[in-house]
């Protein structure tokens, strides 16, 4: 796993120093302990002392969940900037900067591989790409991933990490909420499982669509999960919000999510859940699947 990733410019104010930074050592924002970077990587980005969960990139996430190699789908789908949107700077140059810094074309990576031998389609969101926001490309890739799960009769897993809908694509980004939810409804009718993994942070239109539609909604510890941010709510209702509001543990207590699972237990928990839901390993977990095919991103291809 590539933990020594390039330093990326945070795109949203909520993104604190929690991503594993460059260098030999990192200071844990949870307990201020100085941790050797390699130890942190070996521990899946979880502080060995206080269990603070550092942010994980989409590719690190896929590497953690899949048994070995996997096939990435539609890597070349890219936003066309349909509204020719400009705020403080043109959306086109934001896209360009994010593509250069992440090496990805948009904020989600979708792939098929094996999870403890069970053929599974996984979509993992990349927070460093414009705050993991969902525009047309994210919505389309997630929908295609769900359709692939349908075709292959495989379970679907989405790991969310997102600031919500992508404002620069206006109503087109909001339509992705309906599109992804409709695809998940088809998956549900086909009797195939969908597990949603909510990581820090999962907010806005992503929470309001696929992230909360899992047959099982699993959150990582202390993740910020909500629709509007706490500041906006406080200003609207003019009340102080309770301690831990919109954090995983609070949401579990209030019935919004099903489980809070430590990242180190995540793969085993998902495997147990999928097995319980009737999934059977297509091959032994130890056997490595075929090498990854990067795909060409041609619309409609089923790599
Ligand atoms: Zn710590």
Tab-separated table of C-alpha atoms and ligand atoms in Angstrom:
chain	number	residue	atom	x	y	z
A	1	UNK	CA	0.000	0.000	0.000
A	2	UNK	CA	1.272	3.410	-0.893
A	3	UNK	CA	1.091	5.322	2.355
A	4	UNK	CA	3.757	7.760	1.326
A	5	UNK	CA	1.362	9.584	-0.920
A	6	UNK	CA	2.001	13.066	-2.227
A	7	UNK	CA	0.839	15.882	0.001
A	8	UNK	CA	-2.464	17.024	-1.398
A	9	UNK	CA	-4.132	20.339	-0.937
A	10	UNK	CA	-7.225	19.905	1.252
A	11	UNK	CA	-10.343	20.979	-0.606
A	12	UNK	CA	-12.722	21.532	2.286
A	13	UNK	CA	-12.397	23.221	5.665
A	14	UNK	CA	-13.343	20.016	7.505
A	15	UNK	CA	-10.240	18.242	6.197
A	16	UNK	CA	-7.865	18.556	9.152
A	17	UNK	CA	-4.376	17.085	9.325
A	18	UNK	CA	-5.794	13.628	9.585
A	19	UNK	CA	-4.487	12.161	6.311
A	20	UNK	CA	-1.227	10.251	6.677
A	21	UNK	CA	1.347	12.865	5.671
A	22	UNK	CA	4.755	12.531	4.124
A	23	UNK	CA	7.801	11.830	6.233
A	24	UNK	CA	9.046	9.212	8.645
A	25	UNK	CA	6.869	10.115	11.593
A	26	UNK	CA	3.382	11.447	12.050
A	27	UNK	CA	1.760	13.024	15.077
A	28	UNK	CA	-1.648	11.552	15.886
A	29	UNK	CA	-4.340	14.247	16.092
A	30	UNK	CA	-6.240	12.030	18.539
A	31	UNK	CA	-3.616	11.532	21.252
A	32	UNK	CA	-0.587	13.589	20.026
A	33	UNK	CA	1.523	10.414	20.101
A	34	UNK	CA	4.302	10.421	17.504
A	35	UNK	CA	3.922	7.318	15.345
A	36	UNK	CA	6.417	5.789	12.943
A	37	UNK	CA	4.773	6.027	9.512
A	38	UNK	CA	5.473	2.401	8.658
A	39	UNK	CA	3.802	1.242	11.880
A	40	UNK	CA	0.776	3.312	10.963
A	41	UNK	CA	0.660	1.757	7.491
A	42	UNK	CA	0.953	-1.733	8.976
A	43	UNK	CA	-1.966	-0.860	11.235
A	44	UNK	CA	-4.205	0.212	8.294
A	45	UNK	CA	-3.901	3.902	9.161
A	46	UNK	CA	-5.251	3.434	12.692
A	47	UNK	CA	-3.331	4.918	15.644
A	48	UNK	CA	-2.058	1.947	17.729
A	49	UNK	CA	-2.503	3.965	20.940
A	50	UNK	CA	-5.895	5.711	20.688
A	51	UNK	CA	-7.400	4.075	17.542
A	52	UNK	CA	-7.760	7.398	15.714
A	53	UNK	CA	-8.658	6.565	12.114
A	54	UNK	CA	-6.565	8.505	9.596
A	55	UNK	CA	-8.174	9.179	6.214
A	56	UNK	CA	-7.561	6.542	3.581
A	57	UNK	CA	-7.350	7.042	-0.184
A	58	UNK	CA	-9.686	5.188	-2.539
A	59	UNK	CA	-6.891	2.929	-3.777
A	60	UNK	CA	-5.673	2.136	-0.261
A	61	UNK	CA	-9.253	1.212	0.573
A	62	UNK	CA	-9.575	-1.164	-2.376
A	63	UNK	CA	-6.187	-2.670	-1.508
A	64	UNK	CA	-7.395	-3.253	2.044
A	65	UNK	CA	-10.705	-4.902	1.090
A	66	UNK	CA	-9.825	-6.997	-1.950
A	67	UNK	CA	-7.826	-10.223	-1.555
A	68	UNK	CA	-5.325	-9.253	-4.209
A	69	UNK	CA	-5.624	-7.798	-7.676
A	70	UNK	CA	-8.820	-6.283	-8.961
A	71	UNK	CA	-10.151	-4.798	-12.185
A	72	UNK	CA	-10.809	-1.048	-12.232
A	73	UNK	CA	-13.796	0.141	-14.300
A	74	UNK	CA	-14.286	3.359	-16.281
A	75	UNK	CA	-11.077	5.077	-15.114
A	76	UNK	CA	-11.219	7.652	-17.891
A	77	UNK	CA	-14.686	9.110	-17.451
A	78	UNK	CA	-14.170	12.827	-16.943
A	79	UNK	CA	-16.466	15.784	-16.265
A	80	UNK	CA	-17.269	17.985	-19.256
A	81	UNK	CA	-18.029	21.028	-17.058
A	82	UNK	CA	-21.570	21.194	-18.481
A	83	UNK	CA	-22.423	24.557	-16.883
A	84	UNK	CA	-19.040	26.173	-17.624
A	85	UNK	CA	-19.099	27.047	-13.952
A	86	UNK	CA	-16.881	29.604	-12.252
A	87	UNK	CA	-16.823	30.582	-8.570
A	88	UNK	CA	-13.572	31.919	-7.119
A	89	UNK	CA	-11.909	30.108	-10.001
A	90	UNK	CA	-13.167	28.154	-13.020
A	91	UNK	CA	-14.404	24.621	-12.333
A	92	UNK	CA	-12.237	23.481	-15.273
A	93	UNK	CA	-9.071	24.542	-13.461
A	94	UNK	CA	-10.264	22.898	-10.201
A	95	UNK	CA	-10.737	19.675	-12.145
A	96	UNK	CA	-7.339	20.015	-13.755
A	97	UNK	CA	-5.633	20.578	-10.386
A	98	UNK	CA	-7.384	17.595	-8.776
A	99	UNK	CA	-6.587	15.326	-11.723
A	100	UNK	CA	-2.922	16.358	-11.472
A	101	UNK	CA	-2.690	15.909	-7.692
A	102	UNK	CA	-4.590	12.617	-7.370
A	103	UNK	CA	-3.806	10.949	-10.706
A	104	UNK	CA	-7.539	10.174	-10.970
A	105	UNK	CA	-10.156	11.611	-13.314
A	106	UNK	CA	-12.855	11.994	-10.652
A	107	UNK	CA	-13.751	11.325	-7.019
A	108	UNK	CA	-14.564	7.600	-7.093
A	109	UNK	CA	-12.787	4.383	-8.080
A	110	UNK	CA	-14.986	1.402	-8.967
A	111	UNK	CA	-13.626	-2.115	-9.271
A	112	UNK	CA	-14.458	-5.810	-9.292
A	113	UNK	CA	-12.397	-8.343	-7.388
A	114	UNK	CA	-12.588	-10.928	-4.654
A	115	UNK	CA	-13.207	-10.331	-0.959
A	116	UNK	CA	-12.337	-13.469	1.015
A	117	UNK	CA	-13.044	-15.345	-2.208
A	118	UNK	CA	-16.452	-13.711	-2.784
A	119	UNK	CA	-16.681	-11.874	-6.108
A	120	UNK	CA	-17.616	-8.299	-5.149
A	121	UNK	CA	-17.995	-4.912	-6.799
A	122	UNK	CA	-16.613	-2.057	-4.706
A	123	UNK	CA	-16.828	1.703	-5.227
A	124	UNK	CA	-14.445	3.724	-3.049
A	125	UNK	CA	-14.623	7.508	-2.919
A	126	UNK	CA	-11.561	9.774	-2.986
A	127	UNK	CA	-11.953	12.692	-0.586
A	128	UNK	CA	-8.972	14.645	-1.896
A	129	UNK	CA	-10.670	15.023	-5.292
A	130	UNK	CA	-12.801	18.185	-4.786
A	131	UNK	CA	-13.908	17.001	-1.352
A	132	UNK	CA	-15.114	13.638	-2.686
A	133	UNK	CA	-18.071	15.471	-4.188
A	134	UNK	CA	-20.584	13.669	-6.404
A	135	UNK	CA	-21.031	15.116	-9.876
A	136	UNK	CA	-22.148	13.418	-13.066
A	137	UNK	CA	-19.036	11.225	-13.297
A	138	UNK	CA	-19.261	9.907	-9.724
A	139	UNK	CA	-22.992	9.208	-10.168
A	140	UNK	CA	-22.444	7.474	-13.494
A	141	UNK	CA	-19.535	5.348	-12.240
A	142	UNK	CA	-21.418	4.296	-9.108
A	143	UNK	CA	-24.495	3.437	-11.215
A	144	UNK	CA	-22.425	1.411	-13.688
A	145	UNK	CA	-20.751	-0.388	-10.772
A	146	UNK	CA	-24.176	-1.337	-9.380
A	147	UNK	CA	-25.245	-2.528	-12.842
A	148	UNK	CA	-22.101	-4.673	-13.009
A	149	UNK	CA	-22.998	-6.194	-9.640
A	150	UNK	CA	-26.448	-6.963	-11.095
A	151	UNK	CA	-24.995	-8.581	-14.231
A	152	UNK	CA	-22.527	-10.691	-12.281
A	153	UNK	CA	-24.968	-11.383	-9.416
A	154	UNK	CA	-22.317	-10.077	-7.037
A	155	UNK	CA	-22.688	-8.055	-3.832
A	156	UNK	CA	-22.073	-4.302	-3.951
A	157	UNK	CA	-20.054	-2.284	-1.456
A	158	UNK	CA	-19.687	1.499	-1.500
A	159	UNK	CA	-17.140	3.191	0.754
A	160	UNK	CA	-18.240	6.815	1.082
A	161	UNK	CA	-16.087	9.804	1.935
A	162	UNK	CA	-17.711	12.900	0.576
A	163	UNK	CA	-18.776	16.476	1.124
A	164	UNK	CA	-21.950	15.796	-0.882
A	165	UNK	CA	-23.211	16.841	-4.300
A	166	UNK	CA	-20.831	18.814	-6.521
A	167	UNK	CA	-22.142	22.359	-6.578
A	168	UNK	CA	-20.217	23.178	-9.758
A	169	UNK	CA	-22.506	20.833	-11.688
A	170	UNK	CA	-25.702	22.260	-10.211
A	171	UNK	CA	-28.904	20.284	-10.698
A	172	UNK	CA	-27.037	17.686	-12.771
A	173	UNK	CA	-25.178	16.620	-9.631
A	174	UNK	CA	-28.440	16.412	-7.657
A	175	UNK	CA	-29.892	14.083	-10.309
A	176	UNK	CA	-27.157	11.571	-9.440
A	177	UNK	CA	-28.882	11.028	-6.080
A	178	UNK	CA	-32.000	9.712	-7.815
A	179	UNK	CA	-30.016	7.776	-10.406
A	180	UNK	CA	-27.839	5.899	-7.893
A	181	UNK	CA	-30.818	5.259	-5.594
A	182	UNK	CA	-32.824	3.819	-8.518
A	183	UNK	CA	-29.936	1.518	-9.455
A	184	UNK	CA	-29.746	0.302	-5.849
A	185	UNK	CA	-33.491	-0.379	-5.905
A	186	UNK	CA	-32.941	-2.674	-8.912
A	187	UNK	CA	-30.142	-4.429	-6.997
A	188	UNK	CA	-32.506	-4.851	-4.062
A	189	UNK	CA	-35.248	-6.340	-6.278
A	190	UNK	CA	-32.700	-8.808	-7.644
A	191	UNK	CA	-32.031	-9.914	-4.049
A	192	UNK	CA	-28.387	-8.865	-4.061
A	193	UNK	CA	-26.751	-7.360	-0.968
A	194	UNK	CA	-25.509	-3.790	-0.717
A	195	UNK	CA	-23.247	-2.811	2.157
A	196	UNK	CA	-22.572	0.878	2.725
A	197	UNK	CA	-19.407	1.861	4.580
A	198	UNK	CA	-19.478	5.428	5.874
A	199	UNK	CA	-16.125	7.010	6.624
A	200	UNK	CA	-15.059	10.447	7.832
A	201	UNK	CA	-16.699	12.593	6.475
A	202	UNK	CA	-19.914	11.484	4.724
A	203	UNK	CA	-22.296	14.393	4.255
A	204	UNK	CA	-24.786	16.142	1.962
A	205	UNK	CA	-26.208	14.471	-1.136
A	206	UNK	CA	-24.146	11.319	-0.640
A	207	UNK	CA	-25.638	10.733	2.812
A	208	UNK	CA	-29.031	11.633	1.339
A	209	UNK	CA	-28.712	8.956	-1.364
A	210	UNK	CA	-26.688	5.751	-1.574
A	211	UNK	CA	-24.681	6.036	1.667
A	212	UNK	CA	-27.773	5.462	3.834
A	213	UNK	CA	-29.414	2.841	1.590
A	214	UNK	CA	-27.323	-0.167	2.580
A	215	UNK	CA	-28.864	-3.444	3.674
A	216	UNK	CA	-26.196	-2.843	6.277
A	217	UNK	CA	-24.831	0.630	7.017
A	218	UNK	CA	-21.429	0.378	8.692
A	219	UNK	CA	-19.549	3.448	9.948
A	220	UNK	CA	-15.929	3.836	10.971
A	221	UNK	CA	-15.406	5.143	14.534
A	222	UNK	CA	-15.916	8.883	15.147
A	223	UNK	CA	-16.698	9.604	11.489
A	224	UNK	CA	-18.637	12.796	10.764
A	225	UNK	CA	-21.890	11.678	9.142
A	226	UNK	CA	-24.778	13.979	8.380
A	227	UNK	CA	-26.637	16.015	5.800
A	228	UNK	CA	-26.007	19.682	6.619
A	229	UNK	CA	-22.973	20.509	8.762
A	230	UNK	CA	-23.331	21.202	12.502
A	231	UNK	CA	-22.648	24.934	12.070
A	232	UNK	CA	-25.475	25.355	9.543
A	233	UNK	CA	-27.904	23.451	11.797
A	234	UNK	CA	-26.934	25.476	14.877
A	235	UNK	CA	-27.490	28.712	12.984
A	236	UNK	CA	-30.840	27.510	11.640
A	237	UNK	CA	-32.389	26.133	14.841
A	238	UNK	CA	-30.482	28.551	17.122
A	239	UNK	CA	-29.631	25.831	19.604
A	240	UNK	CA	-26.422	24.325	20.821
A	241	UNK	CA	-26.051	20.790	19.493
A	242	UNK	CA	-25.288	17.919	21.887
A	243	UNK	CA	-21.774	16.555	22.359
A	244	UNK	CA	-20.733	14.118	19.630
A	245	UNK	CA	-23.612	15.137	17.359
A	246	UNK	CA	-23.280	13.622	13.851
A	247	UNK	CA	-20.504	11.267	14.905
A	248	UNK	CA	-20.808	7.520	14.238
A	249	UNK	CA	-21.364	6.525	17.877
A	250	UNK	CA	-24.144	9.110	18.346
A	251	UNK	CA	-25.853	7.973	15.140
A	252	UNK	CA	-25.642	4.318	16.194
A	253	UNK	CA	-27.239	5.168	19.523
A	254	UNK	CA	-30.075	6.944	17.681
A	255	UNK	CA	-30.671	4.202	15.128
A	256	UNK	CA	-29.339	5.948	12.028
A	257	UNK	CA	-26.655	3.351	11.307
A	258	UNK	CA	-26.310	-0.355	12.085
A	259	UNK	CA	-22.751	-0.774	13.289
A	260	UNK	CA	-19.586	1.113	14.189
A	261	UNK	CA	-16.631	-1.022	13.177
A	262	UNK	CA	-12.909	-0.477	13.716
A	263	UNK	CA	-11.148	-0.439	10.328
A	264	UNK	CA	-8.949	-3.359	11.391
A	265	UNK	CA	-12.118	-5.460	11.777
A	266	UNK	CA	-13.874	-4.134	8.682
A	267	UNK	CA	-13.001	-6.821	6.146
A	268	UNK	CA	-13.847	-9.646	8.544
A	269	UNK	CA	-17.148	-7.954	9.479
A	270	UNK	CA	-18.155	-7.445	5.835
A	271	UNK	CA	-17.256	-11.054	5.030
A	272	UNK	CA	-19.401	-12.313	7.904
A	273	UNK	CA	-22.302	-10.131	6.772
A	274	UNK	CA	-22.050	-11.217	3.127
A	275	UNK	CA	-21.867	-14.872	4.148
A	276	UNK	CA	-24.911	-14.393	6.369
A	277	UNK	CA	-26.732	-12.829	3.399
A	278	UNK	CA	-26.014	-15.910	1.317
A	279	UNK	CA	-22.853	-15.048	-0.631
A	280	UNK	CA	-20.537	-17.974	-1.263
A	281	UNK	CA	-16.855	-17.778	-2.155
A	282	UNK	CA	-16.320	-18.378	-5.872
A	283	UNK	CA	-12.753	-19.306	-5.181
A	284	UNK	CA	-10.447	-19.862	-2.243
A	285	UNK	CA	-9.412	-16.565	-0.693
A	286	UNK	CA	-5.748	-17.450	-1.006
A	287	UNK	CA	-5.935	-17.814	-4.795
A	288	UNK	CA	-5.139	-14.537	-6.512
A	289	UNK	CA	-7.592	-13.444	-9.198
A	290	UNK	CA	-6.510	-12.469	-12.704
A	291	UNK	CA	-4.258	-9.405	-13.004
A	292	UNK	CA	-5.966	-6.019	-13.033
A	293	UNK	CA	-6.958	-4.620	-16.385
A	294	UNK	CA	-6.832	-0.832	-16.225
A	295	UNK	CA	-9.641	-0.637	-18.780
A	296	UNK	CA	-10.113	2.045	-21.374
A	297	UNK	CA	-13.126	3.829	-19.955
A	298	UNK	CA	-15.141	3.439	-23.144
A	299	UNK	CA	-18.793	3.932	-22.203
A	300	UNK	CA	-20.640	0.644	-21.935
A	301	UNK	CA	-17.571	-1.546	-21.692
A	302	UNK	CA	-17.691	-4.301	-19.115
A	303	UNK	CA	-14.093	-4.956	-18.217
B	1	LIG	ZN1	-3.603	8.398	18.639
